[in-house]
PDB file of C-alpha atoms in Angstrom:
ATOM      1  CA  PRO D   1      -0.976  -7.287   4.902  1.00 90.00           C
ATOM      2  CA  VAL D   2      -0.670  -3.480   5.192  1.00 92.00           C
ATOM      3  CA  LEU D   3      -1.738  -2.940   1.587  1.00 94.00           C
ATOM      4  CA  LEU D   4      -4.406  -5.624   1.678  1.00 92.00           C
ATOM      5  CA  GLN D   5      -6.062  -4.016   4.702  1.00 91.00           C
ATOM      6  CA  ARG D   6      -5.774  -0.558   3.125  1.00 93.00           C
ATOM      7  CA  TRP D   7      -7.279  -1.606  -0.212  1.00 93.00           C
ATOM      8  CA  GLU D   8     -10.040  -3.723   1.294  1.00 92.00           C
ATOM      9  CA  ALA D   9     -11.122  -0.807   3.495  1.00 91.00           C
ATOM     10  CA  ALA D  10     -11.240   1.451   0.423  1.00 92.00           C
ATOM     11  CA  PHE D  11     -13.157  -0.991  -1.770  1.00 90.00           C
ATOM     12  CA  GLU D  12     -15.713  -1.487   1.011  1.00 90.00           C
ATOM     13  CA  ASP D  13     -16.306   2.264   1.335  1.00 90.00           C
ATOM     14  CA  LEU D  14     -19.399   2.674  -0.855  1.00 89.00           C
ATOM     15  CA  SER D  15     -19.281   6.470  -0.654  1.00 89.00           C
ATOM     16  CA  LEU D  16     -15.984   6.358  -2.544  1.00 91.00           C
ATOM     17  CA  PHE D  17     -17.633   4.869  -5.633  1.00 92.00           C
ATOM     18  CA  ARG D  18     -20.515   7.256  -6.188  1.00 90.00           C
ATOM     19  CA  PHE D  19     -19.586   8.649  -9.597  1.00 91.00           C
ATOM     20  CA  THR D  20     -21.121   9.236 -13.017  1.00 92.00           C
ATOM     21  CA  PRO D  21     -19.701   6.830 -15.639  1.00 93.00           C
ATOM     22  CA  THR D  22     -18.301   8.581 -18.691  1.00 93.00           C
ATOM     23  CA  VAL D  23     -16.287   7.851 -21.832  1.00 95.00           C
ATOM     24  CA  ILE D  24     -12.659   7.192 -20.865  1.00 95.00           C
ATOM     25  CA  HIS D  25      -9.448   6.354 -22.681  1.00 96.00           C
ATOM     26  CA  GLY D  26      -8.807   3.422 -20.370  1.00 93.00           C
ATOM     27  CA  ALA D  27      -5.015   3.177 -20.670  1.00 92.00           C
ATOM     28  CA  ILE D  28      -3.417   6.593 -20.179  1.00 91.00           C
ATOM     29  CA  ASP D  29       0.279   6.528 -19.315  1.00 88.00           C
ATOM     30  CA  GLY D  30       3.485   8.234 -20.422  1.00 86.00           C
ATOM     31  CA  GLU D  31       3.621   6.282 -23.665  1.00 89.00           C
ATOM     32  CA  SER D  32       0.067   7.119 -24.757  1.00 93.00           C
ATOM     33  CA  ILE D  33       0.422  10.894 -24.462  1.00 92.00           C
ATOM     34  CA  MET D  34       1.616  13.034 -27.389  1.00 94.00           C
ATOM     35  CA  ALA D  35       3.163  16.376 -26.485  1.00 92.00           C
ATOM     36  CA  LEU D  36       4.834  19.302 -28.231  1.00 93.00           C
ATOM     37  CA  ASP D  37       6.519  22.252 -26.521  1.00 89.00           C
ATOM     38  CA  ASN D  38       5.232  21.207 -23.093  1.00 84.00           C
ATOM     39  CA  SER D  39       1.655  21.023 -24.348  1.00 88.00           C
ATOM     40  CA  ILE D  40      -0.435  17.879 -24.801  1.00 88.00           C
ATOM     41  CA  THR D  41      -1.420  17.489 -28.452  1.00 95.00           C
ATOM     42  CA  GLY D  42      -3.173  14.139 -28.406  1.00 94.00           C
ATOM     43  CA  PHE D  43      -3.496  10.590 -27.116  1.00 94.00           C
ATOM     44  CA  MET D  44      -2.667   7.272 -28.722  1.00 95.00           C
ATOM     45  CA  GLY D  45      -3.767   3.693 -27.978  1.00 94.00           C
ATOM     46  CA  TRP D  46      -7.542   3.883 -27.881  1.00 94.00           C
ATOM     47  CA  SER D  47      -8.113   0.119 -27.867  1.00 94.00           C
ATOM     48  CA  ASN D  48      -9.358   0.264 -24.253  1.00 93.00           C
ATOM     49  CA  LEU D  49     -11.962   2.948 -24.968  1.00 96.00           C
ATOM     50  CA  LYS D  50     -15.024   2.356 -22.759  1.00 96.00           C
ATOM     51  CA  ILE D  51     -17.650   3.897 -20.510  1.00 96.00           C
ATOM     52  CA  ALA D  52     -16.392   3.613 -16.934  1.00 95.00           C
ATOM     53  CA  ASP D  53     -14.975   5.499 -13.960  1.00 95.00           C
ATOM     54  CA  PRO D  54     -13.174   8.716 -15.045  1.00 95.00           C
ATOM     55  CA  ALA D  55     -10.749   8.180 -12.150  1.00 95.00           C
ATOM     56  CA  GLU D  56      -9.177   5.351 -14.167  1.00 95.00           C
ATOM     57  CA  ASP D  57      -7.807   7.882 -16.649  1.00 95.00           C
ATOM     58  CA  LEU D  58      -6.320   9.916 -13.790  1.00 94.00           C
ATOM     59  CA  ALA D  59      -4.676   7.005 -11.966  1.00 94.00           C
ATOM     60  CA  TRP D  60      -1.363   7.517 -13.715  1.00 92.00           C
ATOM     61  CA  VAL D  61      -1.323  11.161 -12.610  1.00 92.00           C
ATOM     62  CA  ALA D  62      -2.385  10.309  -9.043  1.00 92.00           C
ATOM     63  CA  GLY D  63       0.488   7.833  -8.727  1.00 89.00           C
ATOM     64  CA  SER D  64       3.082  10.301  -9.981  1.00 86.00           C
ATOM     65  CA  ALA D  65       6.115  11.011  -7.832  1.00 82.00           C
ATOM     66  CA  ASN D  66       5.654  14.697  -8.710  1.00 86.00           C
ATOM     67  CA  GLU D  67       2.930  15.441  -6.165  1.00 83.00           C
ATOM     68  CA  GLU D  68       2.842  19.153  -6.962  1.00 87.00           C
ATOM     69  CA  ALA D  69       2.155  18.486 -10.638  1.00 87.00           C
ATOM     70  CA  ALA D  70      -0.500  15.893  -9.767  1.00 89.00           C
ATOM     71  CA  TYR D  71      -2.178  18.345  -7.391  1.00 87.00           C
ATOM     72  CA  ASN D  72      -2.301  21.008 -10.112  1.00 90.00           C
ATOM     73  CA  VAL D  73      -3.730  18.539 -12.621  1.00 90.00           C
ATOM     74  CA  PHE D  74      -6.606  17.688 -10.300  1.00 90.00           C
ATOM     75  CA  LEU D  75      -7.296  21.357  -9.580  1.00 89.00           C
ATOM     76  CA  ALA D  76      -7.421  22.004 -13.328  1.00 90.00           C
ATOM     77  CA  TYR D  77      -9.684  18.987 -13.795  1.00 91.00           C
ATOM     78  CA  GLN D  78     -12.020  20.263 -11.093  1.00 87.00           C
ATOM     79  CA  ALA D  79     -12.163  23.679 -12.746  1.00 90.00           C
ATOM     80  CA  ALA D  80     -12.871  22.172 -16.173  1.00 91.00           C
ATOM     81  CA  ARG D  81     -15.460  19.702 -14.875  1.00 89.00           C
ATOM     82  CA  PRO D  82     -17.224  21.213 -11.841  1.00 86.00           C
ATOM     83  CA  SER D  83     -19.707  18.327 -11.870  1.00 86.00           C
ATOM     84  CA  ALA D  84     -16.974  15.745 -11.208  1.00 88.00           C
ATOM     85  CA  ASP D  85     -17.479  13.822  -7.974  1.00 89.00           C
ATOM     86  CA  GLU D  86     -15.464  15.030  -5.012  1.00 85.00           C
ATOM     87  CA  LYS D  87     -13.669  11.733  -4.374  1.00 91.00           C
ATOM     88  CA  ILE D  88     -12.264  11.196  -7.850  1.00 93.00           C
ATOM     89  CA  ARG D  89      -8.704  11.922  -6.711  1.00 91.00           C
ATOM     90  CA  ILE D  90      -8.888   9.359  -3.919  1.00 92.00           C
ATOM     91  CA  ARG D  91     -10.174   6.685  -6.306  1.00 94.00           C
ATOM     92  CA  ALA D  92      -7.461   7.553  -8.799  1.00 95.00           C
ATOM     93  CA  LYS D  93      -4.874   7.108  -6.053  1.00 93.00           C
ATOM     94  CA  LEU D  94      -6.420   3.756  -5.113  1.00 95.00           C
ATOM     95  CA  TYR D  95      -6.306   2.570  -8.732  1.00 95.00           C
ATOM     96  CA  SER D  96      -2.691   3.676  -9.113  1.00 95.00           C
ATOM     97  CA  GLU D  97      -1.680   1.661  -6.040  1.00 95.00           C
ATOM     98  CA  PHE D  98      -3.706  -1.360  -7.117  1.00 93.00           C
ATOM     99  CA  ASP D  99      -2.039  -1.247 -10.533  1.00 93.00           C
ATOM    100  CA  LEU D 100       1.246  -2.140  -8.826  1.00 94.00           C
ATOM    101  CA  ALA D 101      -0.265  -5.466  -7.759  1.00 94.00           C
ATOM    102  CA  ARG D 102      -1.573  -6.034 -11.281  1.00 93.00           C
ATOM    103  CA  TRP D 103       1.875  -5.264 -12.661  1.00 94.00           C
ATOM    104  CA  LEU D 104       3.382  -7.872 -10.331  1.00 95.00           C
ATOM    105  CA  LEU D 105       0.915 -10.490 -11.602  1.00 95.00           C
ATOM    106  CA  HIS D 106       1.783  -9.575 -15.193  1.00 95.00           C
ATOM    107  CA  CYS D 107       5.495  -9.981 -14.461  1.00 95.00           C
ATOM    108  CA  MET D 108       4.838 -13.376 -12.886  1.00 95.00           C
ATOM    109  CA  LYS D 109       2.931 -14.408 -16.009  1.00 94.00           C
ATOM    110  CA  LEU D 110       5.976 -13.415 -18.088  1.00 94.00           C
ATOM    111  CA  LYS D 111       8.151 -15.521 -15.755  1.00 93.00           C
ATOM    112  CA  ASP D 112      10.725 -12.750 -15.693  1.00 94.00           C
ATOM    113  CA  ASP D 113      12.429 -13.042 -12.312  1.00 95.00           C
ATOM    114  CA  ALA D 114      14.083  -9.632 -12.582  1.00 95.00           C
ATOM    115  CA  LEU D 115      10.777  -7.878 -13.296  1.00 96.00           C
ATOM    116  CA  VAL D 116       9.027  -9.864 -10.555  1.00 96.00           C
ATOM    117  CA  GLU D 117      11.639  -8.767  -8.025  1.00 96.00           C
ATOM    118  CA  GLU D 118      11.357  -5.149  -9.171  1.00 96.00           C
ATOM    119  CA  ALA D 119       7.547  -5.180  -8.968  1.00 96.00           C
ATOM    120  CA  ALA D 120       7.616  -6.810  -5.525  1.00 96.00           C
ATOM    121  CA  GLN D 121      10.025  -4.126  -4.306  1.00 96.00           C
ATOM    122  CA  MET D 122       7.666  -1.422  -5.567  1.00 95.00           C
ATOM    123  CA  LEU D 123       4.901  -2.919  -3.415  1.00 96.00           C
ATOM    124  CA  GLU D 124       7.260  -3.135  -0.438  1.00 96.00           C
ATOM    125  CA  ASP D 125       8.147   0.532  -0.861  1.00 95.00           C
ATOM    126  CA  LEU D 126       4.460   1.459  -1.082  1.00 94.00           C
ATOM    127  CA  ALA D 127       3.672  -0.495   2.085  1.00 94.00           C
ATOM    128  CA  SER D 128       6.528   1.273   3.869  1.00 94.00           C
ATOM    129  CA  GLU D 129       5.205   4.688   2.810  1.00 92.00           C
ATOM    130  CA  VAL D 130       1.729   3.750   4.053  1.00 91.00           C
ATOM    131  CA  GLU D 131       3.132   2.682   7.438  1.00 91.00           C
ATOM    132  CA  GLN D 132       5.035   5.967   7.715  1.00 90.00           C
ATOM    133  CA  GLY D 133       1.890   7.957   6.937  1.00 86.00           C
ATOM    134  CA  LEU D 134       3.297   9.368   3.713  1.00 86.00           C
ATOM    135  CA  ARG D 135       0.443   8.191   1.508  1.00 86.00           C
ATOM    136  CA  GLY D 136      -2.542   9.810   3.193  1.00 84.00           C
ATOM    137  CA  MET D 137      -5.802   7.974   3.679  1.00 86.00           C
ATOM    138  CA  LEU D 138      -7.972   6.384   1.005  1.00 89.00           C
ATOM    139  CA  THR D 139     -11.047   6.197   3.233  1.00 82.00           C
ATOM    140  CA  THR D 140     -12.172   7.305   6.670  1.00 62.00           C
ATOM    141  CA  ALA D 141     -11.977   3.625   7.645  1.00 55.00           C
ATOM    142  CA  ASP D 142      -8.184   3.990   7.697  1.00 49.00           C
ATOM    143  CA  TYR D 143      -8.459   6.092  10.858  1.00 42.00           C
ATOM    144  CA  SER D 144     -11.701   4.805  12.330  1.00 41.00           C
ATOM    145  CA  SER D 145     -11.641   2.793  15.521  1.00 37.00           C
ATOM    146  CA  VAL D 146     -13.302  -0.577  15.083  1.00 36.00           C
ATOM    147  CA  ALA D 147     -13.486  -1.091  18.831  1.00 36.00           C
ATOM    148  CA  ALA D 148     -16.285   0.341  20.923  1.00 36.00           C
ATOM    149  CA  THR D 149     -15.322   3.339  23.052  1.00 40.00           C
ATOM    150  CA  SER D 150     -17.144   5.531  25.523  1.00 45.00           C
ATOM    151  CA  ALA D 151     -18.775   8.792  24.502  1.00 48.00           C
ATOM    152  CA  THR D 152     -20.852  11.515  26.085  1.00 53.00           C
ATOM    153  CA  ASN D 153     -24.117  13.072  24.903  1.00 57.00           C
ATOM    154  CA  VAL D 154     -25.035  10.078  22.763  1.00 57.00           C
ATOM    155  CA  PRO D 155     -28.481  10.637  21.178  1.00 58.00           C
ATOM    156  CA  GLU D 156     -31.283   8.412  22.383  1.00 60.00           C
ATOM    157  CA  ALA D 157     -33.063   6.100  19.960  1.00 57.00           C
ATOM    158  CA  ASP D 158     -36.314   8.061  20.066  1.00 60.00           C
ATOM    159  CA  GLU D 159     -34.349  11.250  19.409  1.00 60.00           C
ATOM    160  CA  ILE D 160     -33.075   9.718  16.182  1.00 57.00           C
ATOM    161  CA  ILE D 161     -36.508   8.550  15.102  1.00 56.00           C
ATOM    162  CA  SER D 162     -37.989  11.996  15.740  1.00 60.00           C
ATOM    163  CA  GLU D 163     -35.628  13.425  13.125  1.00 56.00           C
ATOM    164  CA  PHE D 164     -37.515  11.452  10.476  1.00 53.00           C
ATOM    165  CA  ASP D 165     -41.052  12.424  11.514  1.00 51.00           C
ATOM    166  CA  ASP D 166     -41.626  13.983   8.098  1.00 52.00           C
ATOM    167  CA  GLU D 167     -40.913  10.658   6.413  1.00 50.00           C
ATOM    168  CA  PRO D 168     -43.761   8.099   6.442  1.00 50.00           C
ATOM    169  CA  ILE D 169     -42.624   4.919   8.201  1.00 48.00           C
ATOM    170  CA  PHE D 170     -44.985   1.980   8.138  1.00 49.00           C
ATOM    171  CA  GLY D 171     -44.602  -0.577  10.891  1.00 53.00           C
ATOM    172  CA  THR D 172     -42.229  -0.284  13.835  1.00 58.00           C
ATOM    173  CA  VAL D 173     -38.655   0.924  14.238  1.00 56.00           C
ATOM    174  CA  GLU D 174     -36.305  -0.495  16.864  1.00 61.00           C
ATOM    175  CA  THR D 175     -32.808   0.877  17.455  1.00 63.00           C
ATOM    176  CA  GLN D 176     -29.902  -0.284  19.558  1.00 63.00           C
ATOM    177  CA  LEU D 177     -26.517   1.390  20.120  1.00 63.00           C
ATOM    178  CA  ILE D 178     -23.816  -1.044  18.988  1.00 61.00           C
ATOM    179  CA  GLU D 179     -20.563   0.976  19.034  1.00 62.00           C
ATOM    180  CA  ILE D 180     -18.865   4.364  18.955  1.00 65.00           C
ATOM    181  CA  ILE D 181     -16.366   5.143  16.201  1.00 63.00           C
ATOM    182  CA  GLU D 182     -13.742   7.837  15.792  1.00 64.00           C
ATOM    183  CA  GLU D 183     -14.065   9.687  12.474  1.00 60.00           C
ATOM    184  CA  PRO D 184     -11.634  12.278  11.048  1.00 60.00           C
ATOM    185  CA  THR D 185     -12.914  15.834  11.095  1.00 57.00           C
ATOM    186  CA  PRO D 186     -13.015  17.284   7.528  1.00 51.00           C
ATOM    187  CA  GLU D 187     -10.540  20.035   6.715  1.00 50.00           C
ATOM    188  CA  VAL D 188     -11.285  23.070   4.551  1.00 45.00           C
ATOM    189  CA  ASP D 189      -8.772  24.890   2.351  1.00 45.00           C
ATOM    190  CA  ALA D 190      -9.870  27.855   0.200  1.00 44.00           C
ATOM    191  CA  GLY D 191     -12.602  26.002  -1.620  1.00 44.00           C
ATOM    192  CA  PHE D 192     -10.468  22.975  -2.454  1.00 43.00           C
ATOM    193  CA  GLU D 193     -11.464  20.924   0.594  1.00 45.00           C
ATOM    194  CA  ARG D 194     -12.051  17.845  -1.517  1.00 45.00           C
ATOM    195  CA  PHE D 195      -8.302  17.595  -2.161  1.00 43.00           C
ATOM    196  CA  VAL D 196      -7.013  18.326   1.345  1.00 47.00           C
ATOM    197  CA  GLN D 197      -5.198  15.442   3.041  1.00 49.00           C
ATOM    198  CA  PRO D 198      -4.038  15.406   6.682  1.00 49.00           C
ATOM    199  CA  ALA D 199      -0.355  16.121   7.163  1.00 50.00           C
ATOM    200  CA  ALA D 200       1.692  12.977   7.604  1.00 51.00           C
ATOM    201  CA  SER D 201       3.238  14.262  10.834  1.00 52.00           C
ATOM    202  CA  GLU D 202      -0.076  15.243  12.397  1.00 55.00           C
ATOM    203  CA  PRO D 203      -2.728  12.714  13.481  1.00 57.00           C
ATOM    204  CA  PRO D 204      -6.159  13.687  12.121  1.00 55.00           C
ATOM    205  CA  SER D 205      -8.567  15.355  14.536  1.00 60.00           C
ATOM    206  CA  THR D 206     -11.597  13.206  15.217  1.00 60.00           C
ATOM    207  CA  GLU D 207     -15.149  13.342  16.476  1.00 63.00           C
ATOM    208  CA  GLN D 208     -17.039  10.533  18.201  1.00 66.00           C
ATOM    209  CA  LEU D 209     -19.969   9.174  16.222  1.00 66.00           C
ATOM    210  CA  PRO D 210     -22.440   6.665  17.683  1.00 66.00           C
ATOM    211  CA  VAL D 211     -23.423   3.750  15.439  1.00 65.00           C
ATOM    212  CA  TYR D 212     -26.953   2.430  15.870  1.00 64.00           C
ATOM    213  CA  GLU D 213     -28.480  -0.736  14.522  1.00 64.00           C
ATOM    214  CA  ALA D 214     -31.999   0.055  13.313  1.00 63.00           C
ATOM    215  CA  THR D 215     -34.566  -2.574  12.370  1.00 63.00           C
ATOM    216  CA  ILE D 216     -37.683  -1.546  10.463  1.00 60.00           C
ATOM    217  CA  ASP D 217     -40.506  -4.101  10.565  1.00 58.00           C
ATOM    218  CA  ASP D 218     -43.478  -3.686   8.267  1.00 53.00           C
ATOM    219  CA  THR D 219     -46.143  -5.507  10.257  1.00 51.00           C
ATOM    220  CA  ASP D 220     -48.881  -4.946   7.707  1.00 50.00           C
ATOM    221  CA  ASP D 221     -50.672  -7.953   6.272  1.00 53.00           C
ATOM    222  CA  GLU D 222     -49.957  -6.808   2.750  1.00 51.00           C
ATOM    223  CA  PRO D 223     -47.833  -9.143   0.554  1.00 48.00           C
ATOM    224  CA  TYR D 224     -44.900  -6.702   0.514  1.00 47.00           C
ATOM    225  CA  TYR D 225     -44.065  -7.445   4.164  1.00 47.00           C
ATOM    226  CA  TYR D 226     -40.389  -6.950   4.935  1.00 48.00           C
ATOM    227  CA  ALA D 227     -37.917  -6.416   7.736  1.00 53.00           C
ATOM    228  CA  GLU D 228     -34.767  -4.393   7.158  1.00 57.00           C
ATOM    229  CA  THR D 229     -31.760  -3.895   9.410  1.00 59.00           C
ATOM    230  CA  ALA D 230     -29.222  -1.143   8.787  1.00 62.00           C
ATOM    231  CA  GLU D 231     -26.358   0.542  10.611  1.00 61.00           C
ATOM    232  CA  ILE D 232     -26.903   4.267  11.166  1.00 65.00           C
ATOM    233  CA  ILE D 233     -24.063   6.652  12.038  1.00 63.00           C
ATOM    234  CA  VAL D 234     -25.284   9.751  13.854  1.00 64.00           C
ATOM    235  CA  THR D 235     -23.545  13.101  14.040  1.00 63.00           C
ATOM    236  CA  LYS D 236     -24.668  16.692  14.592  1.00 59.00           C
ATOM    237  CA  LYS D 237     -24.627  19.709  12.329  1.00 58.00           C
ATOM    238  CA  PRO D 238     -23.369  23.026  13.772  1.00 58.00           C
ATOM    239  CA  ASP D 239     -26.986  23.953  14.526  1.00 57.00           C
ATOM    240  CA  ASP D 240     -27.374  20.755  16.597  1.00 56.00           C
ATOM    241  CA  ARG D 241     -29.572  18.982  14.056  1.00 56.00           C
ATOM    242  CA  LEU D 242     -28.932  15.258  14.023  1.00 55.00           C
ATOM    243  CA  PHE D 243     -27.592  13.902  10.748  1.00 56.00           C
TER     244      PHE D 243
END
């Protein structure tokens, strides 16, 4: 249940999957890498070559027990590909964890009891690390409160709408406050903020963000009439602009 909740929260976080598809190897692991004198000289096993998420090729690195080496690999990747999306490391970590479940299914298909037991234990160990806070978060949903809480200085509905005065809105807009969530405050570390994770021993600092339900009704008689409802999370920039 711990892993299921963790993975479902990550897969439902749409912001995590905003990336540019590219050509990937598709099956990088220790056996596919050729090396000589501590330098990579090539890759084997290109049968899974495809256009997909580049984080798939980095999953094996993200799941490495050598966290220092993995960290350095991602820093080098960022330097070599500045256009890479900022959440590629988190997705790679998600894929590496999810691969453990796929490995368990493969072992079950082989009907090898010893391998099944070993794969199940790997998942148990992962779940234990997650519970102890040793794995970091895959999405802000991991630390968000799903229950409504009280907050002060919550923006009014008309204050939100006024922020979009420059955007033409046809019809009417109705908003209603539905909950307040707690969201981790981003950390910054010498330009590498995209890779910073909260320390396991320290709970992440949070800010309270109101969540509004906004309904836009196009009341025109034109044939493209529609009504849309969306959840809007509101926060403030340092200069007090609503965002």
